[in-house]
Structure formats: structure tokens, C-alpha cells
PDB file of N, CA and C in Angstrom:
ATOM      1  N   UNK A   1     -10.662 215.648  77.113  1.00  0.00           N
ATOM      2  CA  UNK A   1     -10.058 214.189  77.934  1.00  0.00           C
ATOM      3  C   UNK A   1     -11.065 213.172  77.865  1.00  0.00           C
ATOM      4  N   UNK A   2     -10.040 211.731  77.886  1.00  0.00           N
ATOM      5  CA  UNK A   2     -10.850 210.590  77.741  1.00  0.00           C
ATOM      6  C   UNK A   2     -11.511 210.792  79.933  1.00  0.00           C
ATOM      7  N   UNK A   3     -13.029 209.924  80.244  1.00  0.00           N
ATOM      8  CA  UNK A   3     -13.207 210.172  81.867  1.00  0.00           C
ATOM      9  C   UNK A   3     -11.991 209.536  82.533  1.00  0.00           C
ATOM     10  N   UNK A   4     -12.275 209.247  83.835  1.00  0.00           N
ATOM     11  CA  UNK A   4     -11.466 208.530  84.905  1.00  0.00           C
ATOM     12  C   UNK A   4     -12.597 208.065  85.296  1.00  0.00           C
ATOM     13  N   UNK A   5     -12.111 206.600  84.742  1.00  0.00           N
ATOM     14  CA  UNK A   5     -12.253 205.309  85.874  1.00  0.00           C
ATOM     15  C   UNK A   5     -12.563 206.020  87.258  1.00  0.00           C
ATOM     16  N   UNK A   6     -13.418 204.735  87.109  1.00  0.00           N
ATOM     17  CA  UNK A   6     -13.921 204.514  89.081  1.00  0.00           C
ATOM     18  C   UNK A   6     -12.942 203.693  89.543  1.00  0.00           C
ATOM     19  N   UNK A   7     -12.025 203.709  89.801  1.00  0.00           N
ATOM     20  CA  UNK A   7     -11.876 202.225  90.971  1.00  0.00           C
ATOM     21  C   UNK A   7     -11.650 202.116  92.083  1.00  0.00           C
ATOM     22  N   UNK A   8     -13.704 201.371  92.349  1.00  0.00           N
ATOM     23  CA  UNK A   8     -14.244 201.409  93.870  1.00  0.00           C
ATOM     24  C   UNK A   8     -13.842 199.664  93.407  1.00  0.00           C
ATOM     25  N   UNK A   9     -13.621 198.839  92.627  1.00  0.00           N
ATOM     26  CA  UNK A   9     -13.505 197.031  92.941  1.00  0.00           C
ATOM     27  C   UNK A   9     -12.082 196.662  93.349  1.00  0.00           C
ATOM     28  N   UNK A  10     -11.291 197.904  92.953  1.00  0.00           N
ATOM     29  CA  UNK A  10      -9.779 197.425  93.216  1.00  0.00           C
ATOM     30  C   UNK A  10      -9.679 197.607  94.968  1.00  0.00           C
ATOM     31  N   UNK A  11      -9.306 196.806  95.152  1.00  0.00           N
ATOM     32  CA  UNK A  11      -8.314 196.221  96.365  1.00  0.00           C
ATOM     33  C   UNK A  11      -7.496 197.413  96.731  1.00  0.00           C
ATOM     34  N   UNK A  12      -6.128 197.379  95.784  1.00  0.00           N
ATOM     35  CA  UNK A  12      -4.770 198.849  96.229  1.00  0.00           C
ATOM     36  C   UNK A  12      -4.882 199.028  95.274  1.00  0.00           C
ATOM     37  N   UNK A  13      -4.436 200.469  95.698  1.00  0.00           N
ATOM     38  CA  UNK A  13      -4.286 201.014  94.006  1.00  0.00           C
ATOM     39  C   UNK A  13      -2.084 201.914  95.237  1.00  0.00           C
ATOM     40  N   UNK A  14      -1.269 202.213  93.969  1.00  0.00           N
ATOM     41  CA  UNK A  14      -0.260 202.651  94.669  1.00  0.00           C
ATOM     42  C   UNK A  14      -0.146 203.921  94.238  1.00  0.00           C
ATOM     43  N   UNK A  15       0.917 204.152  94.642  1.00  0.00           N
ATOM     44  CA  UNK A  15       1.687 205.572  94.548  1.00  0.00           C
ATOM     45  C   UNK A  15       1.278 206.619  92.848  1.00  0.00           C
ATOM     46  N   UNK A  16       1.655 205.526  92.396  1.00  0.00           N
ATOM     47  CA  UNK A  16       2.147 206.064  91.076  1.00  0.00           C
ATOM     48  C   UNK A  16       1.366 206.234  89.788  1.00  0.00           C
ATOM     49  N   UNK A  17      -0.202 205.319  89.948  1.00  0.00           N
ATOM     50  CA  UNK A  17      -1.220 205.758  89.100  1.00  0.00           C
ATOM     51  C   UNK A  17      -2.080 206.477  90.280  1.00  0.00           C
ATOM     52  N   UNK A  18      -1.820 207.138  91.313  1.00  0.00           N
ATOM     53  CA  UNK A  18      -2.649 208.036  92.218  1.00  0.00           C
ATOM     54  C   UNK A  18      -2.210 208.793  91.427  1.00  0.00           C
ATOM     55  N   UNK A  19      -0.870 209.237  91.740  1.00  0.00           N
ATOM     56  CA  UNK A  19      -0.564 210.703  91.476  1.00  0.00           C
ATOM     57  C   UNK A  19      -0.874 210.754  89.850  1.00  0.00           C
ATOM     58  N   UNK A  20      -0.748 209.849  88.993  1.00  0.00           N
ATOM     59  CA  UNK A  20      -1.015 210.143  87.553  1.00  0.00           C
ATOM     60  C   UNK A  20      -2.038 210.287  87.292  1.00  0.00           C
ATOM     61  N   UNK A  21      -3.683 209.983  88.329  1.00  0.00           N
ATOM     62  CA  UNK A  21      -4.704 210.037  88.168  1.00  0.00           C
ATOM     63  C   UNK A  21      -4.654 211.891  88.401  1.00  0.00           C
ATOM     64  N   UNK A  22      -4.136 211.926  89.796  1.00  0.00           N
ATOM     65  CA  UNK A  22      -4.510 213.510  90.108  1.00  0.00           C
ATOM     66  C   UNK A  22      -4.001 214.221  89.407  1.00  0.00           C
ATOM     67  N   UNK A  23      -2.388 214.597  88.465  1.00  0.00           N
ATOM     68  CA  UNK A  23      -1.722 215.026  88.249  1.00  0.00           C
ATOM     69  C   UNK A  23      -2.996 215.201  86.360  1.00  0.00           C
ATOM     70  N   UNK A  24      -3.666 214.379  86.458  1.00  0.00           N
ATOM     71  CA  UNK A  24      -4.649 214.620  84.419  1.00  0.00           C
ATOM     72  C   UNK A  24      -5.942 215.021  85.513  1.00  0.00           C
ATOM     73  N   UNK A  25      -6.215 215.124  86.763  1.00  0.00           N
ATOM     74  CA  UNK A  25      -7.393 215.830  86.984  1.00  0.00           C
ATOM     75  C   UNK A  25      -6.787 218.388  86.992  1.00  0.00           C
ATOM     76  N   UNK A  26      -5.825 217.949  88.093  1.00  0.00           N
ATOM     77  CA  UNK A  26      -5.461 219.099  87.605  1.00  0.00           C
ATOM     78  C   UNK A  26      -5.224 219.507  86.465  1.00  0.00           C
ATOM     79  N   UNK A  27      -4.275 218.959  85.660  1.00  0.00           N
ATOM     80  CA  UNK A  27      -4.600 219.198  84.300  1.00  0.00           C
ATOM     81  C   UNK A  27      -5.758 219.948  83.813  1.00  0.00           C
ATOM     82  N   UNK A  28      -6.228 218.721  83.629  1.00  0.00           N
ATOM     83  CA  UNK A  28      -8.051 219.411  83.627  1.00  0.00           C
ATOM     84  C   UNK A  28      -8.741 220.806  84.117  1.00  0.00           C
ATOM     85  N   UNK A  29      -8.788 220.889  84.883  1.00  0.00           N
ATOM     86  CA  UNK A  29      -9.104 221.747  85.692  1.00  0.00           C
ATOM     87  C   UNK A  29      -8.840 222.916  85.852  1.00  0.00           C
ATOM     88  N   UNK A  30      -7.045 222.437  85.320  1.00  0.00           N
ATOM     89  CA  UNK A  30      -6.152 224.240  85.030  1.00  0.00           C
ATOM     90  C   UNK A  30      -5.552 224.508  83.736  1.00  0.00           C
ATOM     91  N   UNK A  31      -6.795 224.218  82.698  1.00  0.00           N
ATOM     92  CA  UNK A  31      -5.900 223.605  81.504  1.00  0.00           C
ATOM     93  C   UNK A  31      -6.808 225.377  81.045  1.00  0.00           C
ATOM     94  N   UNK A  32      -7.369 226.078  81.604  1.00  0.00           N
ATOM     95  CA  UNK A  32      -7.552 227.650  80.909  1.00  0.00           C
ATOM     96  C   UNK A  32      -6.099 228.345  81.469  1.00  0.00           C
ATOM     97  N   UNK A  33      -5.722 227.841  82.545  1.00  0.00           N
ATOM     98  CA  UNK A  33      -4.712 228.898  82.989  1.00  0.00           C
ATOM     99  C   UNK A  33      -3.213 227.951  82.578  1.00  0.00           C
ATOM    100  N   UNK A  34      -3.040 227.197  81.720  1.00  0.00           N
ATOM    101  CA  UNK A  34      -1.885 227.164  80.664  1.00  0.00           C
ATOM    102  C   UNK A  34      -0.621 226.212  81.472  1.00  0.00           C
ATOM    103  N   UNK A  35      -0.963 225.495  82.675  1.00  0.00           N
ATOM    104  CA  UNK A  35      -0.775 224.853  83.488  1.00  0.00           C
ATOM    105  C   UNK A  35       0.082 223.095  83.044  1.00  0.00           C
ATOM    106  N   UNK A  36       1.101 223.357  82.895  1.00  0.00           N
ATOM    107  CA  UNK A  36       1.612 222.440  82.042  1.00  0.00           C
ATOM    108  C   UNK A  36       2.260 221.005  83.312  1.00  0.00           C
ATOM    109  N   UNK A  37       1.217 219.748  82.675  1.00  0.00           N
ATOM    110  CA  UNK A  37       1.333 218.724  83.947  1.00  0.00           C
ATOM    111  C   UNK A  37       2.616 218.056  83.982  1.00  0.00           C
ATOM    112  N   UNK A  38       3.575 218.192  82.675  1.00  0.00           N
ATOM    113  CA  UNK A  38       4.788 217.460  83.147  1.00  0.00           C
ATOM    114  C   UNK A  38       5.547 218.781  84.720  1.00  0.00           C
ATOM    115  N   UNK A  39       4.995 219.571  84.448  1.00  0.00           N
ATOM    116  CA  UNK A  39       5.553 220.647  86.025  1.00  0.00           C
ATOM    117  C   UNK A  39       5.579 220.314  86.961  1.00  0.00           C
ATOM    118  N   UNK A  40       4.024 219.938  86.938  1.00  0.00           N
ATOM    119  CA  UNK A  40       3.535 218.991  88.095  1.00  0.00           C
ATOM    120  C   UNK A  40       4.220 217.577  89.152  1.00  0.00           C
ATOM    121  N   UNK A  41       4.766 217.849  89.986  1.00  0.00           N
ATOM    122  CA  UNK A  41       5.634 217.436  90.574  1.00  0.00           C
ATOM    123  C   UNK A  41       5.148 216.693  92.313  1.00  0.00           C
ATOM    124  N   UNK A  42       5.725 215.763  92.586  1.00  0.00           N
ATOM    125  CA  UNK A  42       5.173 215.203  94.058  1.00  0.00           C
ATOM    126  C   UNK A  42       4.616 216.921  95.378  1.00  0.00           C
ATOM    127  N   UNK A  43       6.101 217.530  95.347  1.00  0.00           N
ATOM    128  CA  UNK A  43       6.284 218.859  95.787  1.00  0.00           C
ATOM    129  C   UNK A  43       5.312 220.016  95.053  1.00  0.00           C
ATOM    130  N   UNK A  44       4.922 219.814  94.557  1.00  0.00           N
ATOM    131  CA  UNK A  44       4.074 221.002  93.676  1.00  0.00           C
ATOM    132  C   UNK A  44       2.633 221.628  95.166  1.00  0.00           C
ATOM    133  N   UNK A  45       3.111 222.695  95.220  1.00  0.00           N
ATOM    134  CA  UNK A  45       1.982 223.644  95.682  1.00  0.00           C
ATOM    135  C   UNK A  45       0.681 223.154  95.417  1.00  0.00           C
ATOM    136  N   UNK A  46      -0.737 223.306  96.299  1.00  0.00           N
ATOM    137  CA  UNK A  46      -1.918 224.049  95.558  1.00  0.00           C
ATOM    138  C   UNK A  46      -2.000 225.331  95.504  1.00  0.00           C
ATOM    139  N   UNK A  47      -1.889 225.859  96.143  1.00  0.00           N
ATOM    140  CA  UNK A  47      -2.083 227.551  96.589  1.00  0.00           C
ATOM    141  C   UNK A  47      -0.887 228.111  95.590  1.00  0.00           C
ATOM    142  N   UNK A  48       0.309 227.763  96.181  1.00  0.00           N
ATOM    143  CA  UNK A  48       1.380 229.368  96.074  1.00  0.00           C
ATOM    144  C   UNK A  48       2.113 228.756  93.997  1.00  0.00           C
ATOM    145  N   UNK A  49       2.131 226.766  94.126  1.00  0.00           N
ATOM    146  CA  UNK A  49       2.407 226.800  93.483  1.00  0.00           C
ATOM    147  C   UNK A  49       1.419 226.269  91.395  1.00  0.00           C
ATOM    148  N   UNK A  50       0.587 226.185  92.140  1.00  0.00           N
ATOM    149  CA  UNK A  50      -0.457 226.181  91.584  1.00  0.00           C
ATOM    150  C   UNK A  50      -1.801 227.518  91.608  1.00  0.00           C
ATOM    151  N   UNK A  51      -1.479 227.896  92.127  1.00  0.00           N
ATOM    152  CA  UNK A  51      -2.236 229.169  92.392  1.00  0.00           C
ATOM    153  C   UNK A  51      -3.940 228.762  92.404  1.00  0.00           C
ATOM    154  N   UNK A  52      -4.485 227.556  92.613  1.00  0.00           N
ATOM    155  CA  UNK A  52      -5.634 227.158  93.258  1.00  0.00           C
ATOM    156  C   UNK A  52      -6.402 227.877  94.595  1.00  0.00           C
ATOM    157  N   UNK A  53      -7.356 227.732  94.762  1.00  0.00           N
ATOM    158  CA  UNK A  53      -8.513 228.906  95.462  1.00  0.00           C
ATOM    159  C   UNK A  53      -9.027 227.907  95.981  1.00  0.00           C
ATOM    160  N   UNK A  54      -9.840 228.175  97.071  1.00  0.00           N
ATOM    161  CA  UNK A  54     -10.525 227.455  97.908  1.00  0.00           C
ATOM    162  C   UNK A  54     -11.666 226.029  97.783  1.00  0.00           C
ATOM    163  N   UNK A  55     -12.596 227.044  96.375  1.00  0.00           N
ATOM    164  CA  UNK A  55     -12.854 226.868  95.430  1.00  0.00           C
ATOM    165  C   UNK A  55     -12.561 225.340  93.967  1.00  0.00           C
ATOM    166  N   UNK A  56     -11.833 225.783  94.174  1.00  0.00           N
ATOM    167  CA  UNK A  56     -10.585 224.910  92.893  1.00  0.00           C
ATOM    168  C   UNK A  56     -10.880 223.313  94.504  1.00  0.00           C
ATOM    169  N   UNK A  57     -10.204 223.703  95.504  1.00  0.00           N
ATOM    170  CA  UNK A  57     -10.282 222.718  96.293  1.00  0.00           C
ATOM    171  C   UNK A  57     -11.657 221.461  96.255  1.00  0.00           C
ATOM    172  N   UNK A  58     -12.556 222.489  96.696  1.00  0.00           N
ATOM    173  CA  UNK A  58     -13.926 221.780  96.918  1.00  0.00           C
ATOM    174  C   UNK A  58     -14.077 220.967  95.263  1.00  0.00           C
ATOM    175  N   UNK A  59     -13.500 221.634  94.204  1.00  0.00           N
ATOM    176  CA  UNK A  59     -14.019 220.846  92.921  1.00  0.00           C
ATOM    177  C   UNK A  59     -13.169 219.249  92.813  1.00  0.00           C
ATOM    178  N   UNK A  60     -12.275 219.495  92.727  1.00  0.00           N
ATOM    179  CA  UNK A  60     -10.999 218.835  93.559  1.00  0.00           C
ATOM    180  C   UNK A  60     -11.426 217.677  94.411  1.00  0.00           C
ATOM    181  N   UNK A  61     -11.894 217.285  95.664  1.00  0.00           N
ATOM    182  CA  UNK A  61     -12.230 216.911  96.133  1.00  0.00           C
ATOM    183  C   UNK A  61     -13.825 215.649  95.783  1.00  0.00           C
ATOM    184  N   UNK A  62     -14.167 216.438  94.538  1.00  0.00           N
ATOM    185  CA  UNK A  62     -15.277 215.790  94.189  1.00  0.00           C
ATOM    186  C   UNK A  62     -14.724 214.706  93.691  1.00  0.00           C
ATOM    187  N   UNK A  63     -14.561 215.157  92.929  1.00  0.00           N
ATOM    188  CA  UNK A  63     -13.423 213.879  91.427  1.00  0.00           C
ATOM    189  C   UNK A  63     -12.065 213.554  92.141  1.00  0.00           C
ATOM    190  N   UNK A  64     -11.974 213.827  93.459  1.00  0.00           N
ATOM    191  CA  UNK A  64     -10.991 212.431  94.265  1.00  0.00           C
ATOM    192  C   UNK A  64     -12.465 211.384  94.157  1.00  0.00           C
ATOM    193  N   UNK A  65     -13.554 211.666  95.022  1.00  0.00           N
ATOM    194  CA  UNK A  65     -14.459 211.046  95.175  1.00  0.00           C
ATOM    195  C   UNK A  65     -14.757 210.197  94.039  1.00  0.00           C
ATOM    196  N   UNK A  66     -15.002 210.946  92.866  1.00  0.00           N
ATOM    197  CA  UNK A  66     -15.461 210.367  91.735  1.00  0.00           C
ATOM    198  C   UNK A  66     -15.065 208.953  90.874  1.00  0.00           C
ATOM    199  N   UNK A  67     -13.074 209.476  91.483  1.00  0.00           N
ATOM    200  CA  UNK A  67     -12.008 208.428  91.187  1.00  0.00           C
ATOM    201  C   UNK A  67     -12.419 207.682  92.109  1.00  0.00           C
ATOM    202  N   UNK A  68     -11.890 208.306  93.658  1.00  0.00           N
ATOM    203  CA  UNK A  68     -12.119 206.874  94.175  1.00  0.00           C
ATOM    204  C   UNK A  68     -12.734 206.077  95.799  1.00  0.00           C
ATOM    205  N   UNK A  69     -13.992 206.521  95.313  1.00  0.00           N
ATOM    206  CA  UNK A  69     -14.671 206.158  95.877  1.00  0.00           C
ATOM    207  C   UNK A  69     -14.915 207.515  97.272  1.00  0.00           C
ATOM    208  N   UNK A  70     -15.736 207.335  98.554  1.00  0.00           N
ATOM    209  CA  UNK A  70     -15.692 208.444  98.929  1.00  0.00           C
ATOM    210  C   UNK A  70     -15.365 207.963 100.462  1.00  0.00           C
ATOM    211  N   UNK A  71     -14.608 206.797 100.880  1.00  0.00           N
ATOM    212  CA  UNK A  71     -13.451 206.366 101.371  1.00  0.00           C
ATOM    213  C   UNK A  71     -12.024 208.050 101.014  1.00  0.00           C
ATOM    214  N   UNK A  72     -12.421 208.837 100.314  1.00  0.00           N
ATOM    215  CA  UNK A  72     -11.177 209.529 100.233  1.00  0.00           C
ATOM    216  C   UNK A  72     -12.188 211.065 100.222  1.00  0.00           C
ATOM    217  N   UNK A  73     -11.438 211.114 102.106  1.00  0.00           N
ATOM    218  CA  UNK A  73     -12.706 212.399 102.084  1.00  0.00           C
ATOM    219  C   UNK A  73     -11.443 213.834 102.112  1.00  0.00           C
ATOM    220  N   UNK A  74     -11.722 214.594 101.356  1.00  0.00           N
ATOM    221  CA  UNK A  74     -10.463 215.251 101.524  1.00  0.00           C
ATOM    222  C   UNK A  74     -10.558 216.397 102.776  1.00  0.00           C
ATOM    223  N   UNK A  75     -11.915 216.630 103.038  1.00  0.00           N
ATOM    224  CA  UNK A  75     -12.105 217.522 104.087  1.00  0.00           C
ATOM    225  C   UNK A  75     -11.954 216.652 104.953  1.00  0.00           C
ATOM    226  N   UNK A  76     -11.350 215.615 105.283  1.00  0.00           N
ATOM    227  CA  UNK A  76     -10.707 215.219 107.162  1.00  0.00           C
ATOM    228  C   UNK A  76      -9.966 215.036 107.190  1.00  0.00           C
ATOM    229  N   UNK A  77      -9.301 215.079 105.681  1.00  0.00           N
ATOM    230  CA  UNK A  77      -7.605 215.176 105.461  1.00  0.00           C
ATOM    231  C   UNK A  77      -7.424 216.747 105.676  1.00  0.00           C
ATOM    232  N   UNK A  78      -7.811 217.319 105.079  1.00  0.00           N
ATOM    233  CA  UNK A  78      -7.098 218.599 105.944  1.00  0.00           C
ATOM    234  C   UNK A  78      -8.158 219.711 106.979  1.00  0.00           C
ATOM    235  N   UNK A  79      -8.794 218.327 107.689  1.00  0.00           N
ATOM    236  CA  UNK A  79     -10.035 218.979 109.226  1.00  0.00           C
ATOM    237  C   UNK A  79      -8.902 219.491 110.185  1.00  0.00           C
ATOM    238  N   UNK A  80      -7.569 218.500 110.795  1.00  0.00           N
ATOM    239  CA  UNK A  80      -6.907 218.996 111.774  1.00  0.00           C
ATOM    240  C   UNK A  80      -5.491 219.910 111.156  1.00  0.00           C
ATOM    241  N   UNK A  81      -5.726 220.316 110.336  1.00  0.00           N
ATOM    242  CA  UNK A  81      -4.875 221.089 109.999  1.00  0.00           C
ATOM    243  C   UNK A  81      -4.781 222.478 110.309  1.00  0.00           C
ATOM    244  N   UNK A  82      -3.841 223.089 110.789  1.00  0.00           N
ATOM    245  CA  UNK A  82      -3.851 225.290 110.451  1.00  0.00           C
ATOM    246  C   UNK A  82      -3.911 225.545 109.364  1.00  0.00           C
ATOM    247  N   UNK A  83      -4.741 226.478 109.064  1.00  0.00           N
ATOM    248  CA  UNK A  83      -4.995 227.100 107.715  1.00  0.00           C
ATOM    249  C   UNK A  83      -3.258 227.692 107.205  1.00  0.00           C
ATOM    250  N   UNK A  84      -2.112 227.906 107.593  1.00  0.00           N
ATOM    251  CA  UNK A  84      -0.655 228.069 107.115  1.00  0.00           C
ATOM    252  C   UNK A  84      -0.202 227.006 106.448  1.00  0.00           C
ATOM    253  N   UNK A  85      -0.444 225.451 107.267  1.00  0.00           N
ATOM    254  CA  UNK A  85      -0.402 223.889 107.075  1.00  0.00           C
ATOM    255  C   UNK A  85      -1.209 223.783 105.384  1.00  0.00           C
ATOM    256  N   UNK A  86      -2.913 224.227 105.633  1.00  0.00           N
ATOM    257  CA  UNK A  86      -3.475 223.593 103.812  1.00  0.00           C
ATOM    258  C   UNK A  86      -2.243 224.655 102.390  1.00  0.00           C
ATOM    259  N   UNK A  87      -2.122 225.965 103.285  1.00  0.00           N
ATOM    260  CA  UNK A  87      -1.816 226.635 102.158  1.00  0.00           C
ATOM    261  C   UNK A  87      -0.446 225.943 101.462  1.00  0.00           C
ATOM    262  N   UNK A  88       0.218 225.062 102.271  1.00  0.00           N
ATOM    263  CA  UNK A  88       1.050 224.512 101.666  1.00  0.00           C
ATOM    264  C   UNK A  88       0.954 222.850 101.757  1.00  0.00           C
ATOM    265  N   UNK A  89      -0.158 222.369 101.194  1.00  0.00           N
ATOM    266  CA  UNK A  89      -0.184 221.149 100.703  1.00  0.00           C
ATOM    267  C   UNK A  89       0.294 220.946  99.829  1.00  0.00           C
ATOM    268  N   UNK A  90       0.764 220.149  99.162  1.00  0.00           N
ATOM    269  CA  UNK A  90       1.828 219.268  98.167  1.00  0.00           C
ATOM    270  C   UNK A  90       0.391 218.400  98.014  1.00  0.00           C
ATOM    271  N   UNK A  91       1.217 218.051  96.321  1.00  0.00           N
ATOM    272  CA  UNK A  91       0.244 217.392  95.758  1.00  0.00           C
ATOM    273  C   UNK A  91       1.161 215.691  96.336  1.00  0.00           C
ATOM    274  N   UNK A  92       2.063 215.858  96.604  1.00  0.00           N
ATOM    275  CA  UNK A  92       2.442 213.948  97.459  1.00  0.00           C
ATOM    276  C   UNK A  92       2.244 213.519  98.425  1.00  0.00           C
ATOM    277  N   UNK A  93       1.684 214.962  99.336  1.00  0.00           N
ATOM    278  CA  UNK A  93       1.009 214.920 100.666  1.00  0.00           C
ATOM    279  C   UNK A  93      -0.431 213.992 100.310  1.00  0.00           C
ATOM    280  N   UNK A  94      -1.231 214.673  99.099  1.00  0.00           N
ATOM    281  CA  UNK A  94      -2.623 214.249  98.581  1.00  0.00           C
ATOM    282  C   UNK A  94      -2.089 212.634  98.981  1.00  0.00           C
ATOM    283  N   UNK A  95      -1.477 212.654  97.372  1.00  0.00           N
ATOM    284  CA  UNK A  95      -1.140 211.282  96.778  1.00  0.00           C
ATOM    285  C   UNK A  95      -0.985 210.383  98.301  1.00  0.00           C
ATOM    286  N   UNK A  96      -0.367 210.799  99.089  1.00  0.00           N
ATOM    287  CA  UNK A  96      -0.202 209.571 100.375  1.00  0.00           C
ATOM    288  C   UNK A  96      -1.762 209.198 100.875  1.00  0.00           C
ATOM    289  N   UNK A  97      -2.473 210.521 100.984  1.00  0.00           N
ATOM    290  CA  UNK A  97      -4.108 209.978 101.368  1.00  0.00           C
ATOM    291  C   UNK A  97      -4.916 209.284 101.032  1.00  0.00           C
ATOM    292  N   UNK A  98      -4.695 209.971  99.016  1.00  0.00           N
ATOM    293  CA  UNK A  98      -5.861 209.105  98.500  1.00  0.00           C
ATOM    294  C   UNK A  98      -5.350 206.942  98.950  1.00  0.00           C
ATOM    295  N   UNK A  99      -3.856 207.107  98.982  1.00  0.00           N
ATOM    296  CA  UNK A  99      -3.452 205.734  98.975  1.00  0.00           C
ATOM    297  C   UNK A  99      -4.201 205.042 100.247  1.00  0.00           C
ATOM    298  N   UNK A 100      -3.639 205.821 101.086  1.00  0.00           N
ATOM    299  CA  UNK A 100      -4.011 205.069 102.363  1.00  0.00           C
ATOM    300  C   UNK A 100      -5.331 204.996 102.852  1.00  0.00           C
ATOM    301  N   UNK A 101      -5.977 206.204 101.961  1.00  0.00           N
ATOM    302  CA  UNK A 101      -8.204 205.731 102.306  1.00  0.00           C
ATOM    303  C   UNK A 101      -8.186 204.843 101.241  1.00  0.00           C
ATOM    304  N   UNK A 102      -8.120 204.597 100.322  1.00  0.00           N
ATOM    305  CA  UNK A 102      -8.142 203.263  99.714  1.00  0.00           C
ATOM    306  C   UNK A 102      -7.617 201.924 100.221  1.00  0.00           C
ATOM    307  N   UNK A 103      -6.380 201.839 100.552  1.00  0.00           N
ATOM    308  CA  UNK A 103      -5.566 200.520 101.110  1.00  0.00           C
ATOM    309  C   UNK A 103      -6.148 200.218 102.524  1.00  0.00           C
ATOM    310  N   UNK A 104      -6.616 201.136 103.101  1.00  0.00           N
ATOM    311  CA  UNK A 104      -6.837 200.849 104.372  1.00  0.00           C
ATOM    312  C   UNK A 104      -8.132 201.915 104.876  1.00  0.00           C
ATOM    313  N   UNK A 105      -8.969 201.334 104.350  1.00  0.00           N
ATOM    314  CA  UNK A 105     -10.377 202.136 104.636  1.00  0.00           C
ATOM    315  C   UNK A 105     -10.891 202.222 105.690  1.00  0.00           C
ATOM    316  N   UNK A 106     -11.132 203.131 106.755  1.00  0.00           N
ATOM    317  CA  UNK A 106     -11.451 203.357 107.946  1.00  0.00           C
ATOM    318  C   UNK A 106     -13.333 202.923 108.454  1.00  0.00           C
ATOM    319  N   UNK A 107     -13.892 201.892 109.348  1.00  0.00           N
ATOM    320  CA  UNK A 107     -14.338 200.965 109.155  1.00  0.00           C
ATOM    321  C   UNK A 107     -15.817 202.670 109.656  1.00  0.00           C
ATOM    322  N   UNK A 108     -16.513 202.147 107.825  1.00  0.00           N
ATOM    323  CA  UNK A 108     -17.938 203.389 108.449  1.00  0.00           C
ATOM    324  C   UNK A 108     -17.260 204.824 107.868  1.00  0.00           C
ATOM    325  N   UNK A 109     -15.957 204.471 107.517  1.00  0.00           N
ATOM    326  CA  UNK A 109     -16.193 205.677 107.003  1.00  0.00           C
ATOM    327  C   UNK A 109     -16.320 206.266 105.468  1.00  0.00           C
ATOM    328  N   UNK A 110     -16.861 205.898 104.515  1.00  0.00           N
ATOM    329  CA  UNK A 110     -17.804 205.813 103.914  1.00  0.00           C
ATOM    330  C   UNK A 110     -18.395 206.784 103.907  1.00  0.00           C
ATOM    331  N   UNK A 111     -19.241 206.219 105.271  1.00  0.00           N
ATOM    332  CA  UNK A 111     -20.679 207.338 105.748  1.00  0.00           C
ATOM    333  C   UNK A 111     -20.619 208.644 106.834  1.00  0.00           C
ATOM    334  N   UNK A 112     -19.227 209.089 106.699  1.00  0.00           N
ATOM    335  CA  UNK A 112     -18.701 210.199 107.245  1.00  0.00           C
ATOM    336  C   UNK A 112     -18.575 211.620 106.479  1.00  0.00           C
ATOM    337  N   UNK A 113     -19.118 212.187 106.930  1.00  0.00           N
ATOM    338  CA  UNK A 113     -19.020 213.741 106.239  1.00  0.00           C
ATOM    339  C   UNK A 113     -18.160 213.963 105.282  1.00  0.00           C
TER     340      UNK A 113
END
């Protein structure tokens, strides 16, 4: 597969390009499990539908940062959620988080853990 370009010099991103990028990441990560990327939609849940475990989410977090920069902090995204909410996070929720993080970075956000 082709490498995902880093989008750090772009001022804004839109939901469509972020969705496509995330689907590409998921397809690559889950290739050995025969996941059909065309079946991944915005309502697809990481745990229930894709059967991703916490270690998979850690790997995805790293890919998100590589692609869109340190302002996309997955740990911060799920920090305020209860376990039950985390288990049902959807691709669409993550897309909106990435778009918001890139388009409206918080001051000093890149220095956050």
C-alpha cells in the first residue's frame, strides 16, 4: 500500500478526506482479518464491528498522529468517556474529532501528553 502523507502544512481538512484516510489505515491494520474497507462506514464501531482491542487503538492513535500531527491526541479524545462509551466509539466520531483537532488546534495542544 502507499504511504500516508503527513498533512501538517495544511490549514484545514474536511470530513471526507479524513474518513478516507482513517478507512485506509483500518484496512491496512486489519488486512489479515479480511476486513472489506467498503463495508466501513461512519457508524462502524471499532470494538463491536471491527473487533479491535485496546492495543489496536493504540496503534491507530500512532497512525493518526503520524498523518495529521500531534494535535490529534486519541488519548485526550477518549479521556472523558466511560468504558461503555469507549466500547462503542464509531469511525464517524473519530473523523469529527480529527477534523476538529486539525482545523481548531488548541493552543499548546501539541505539548499535551
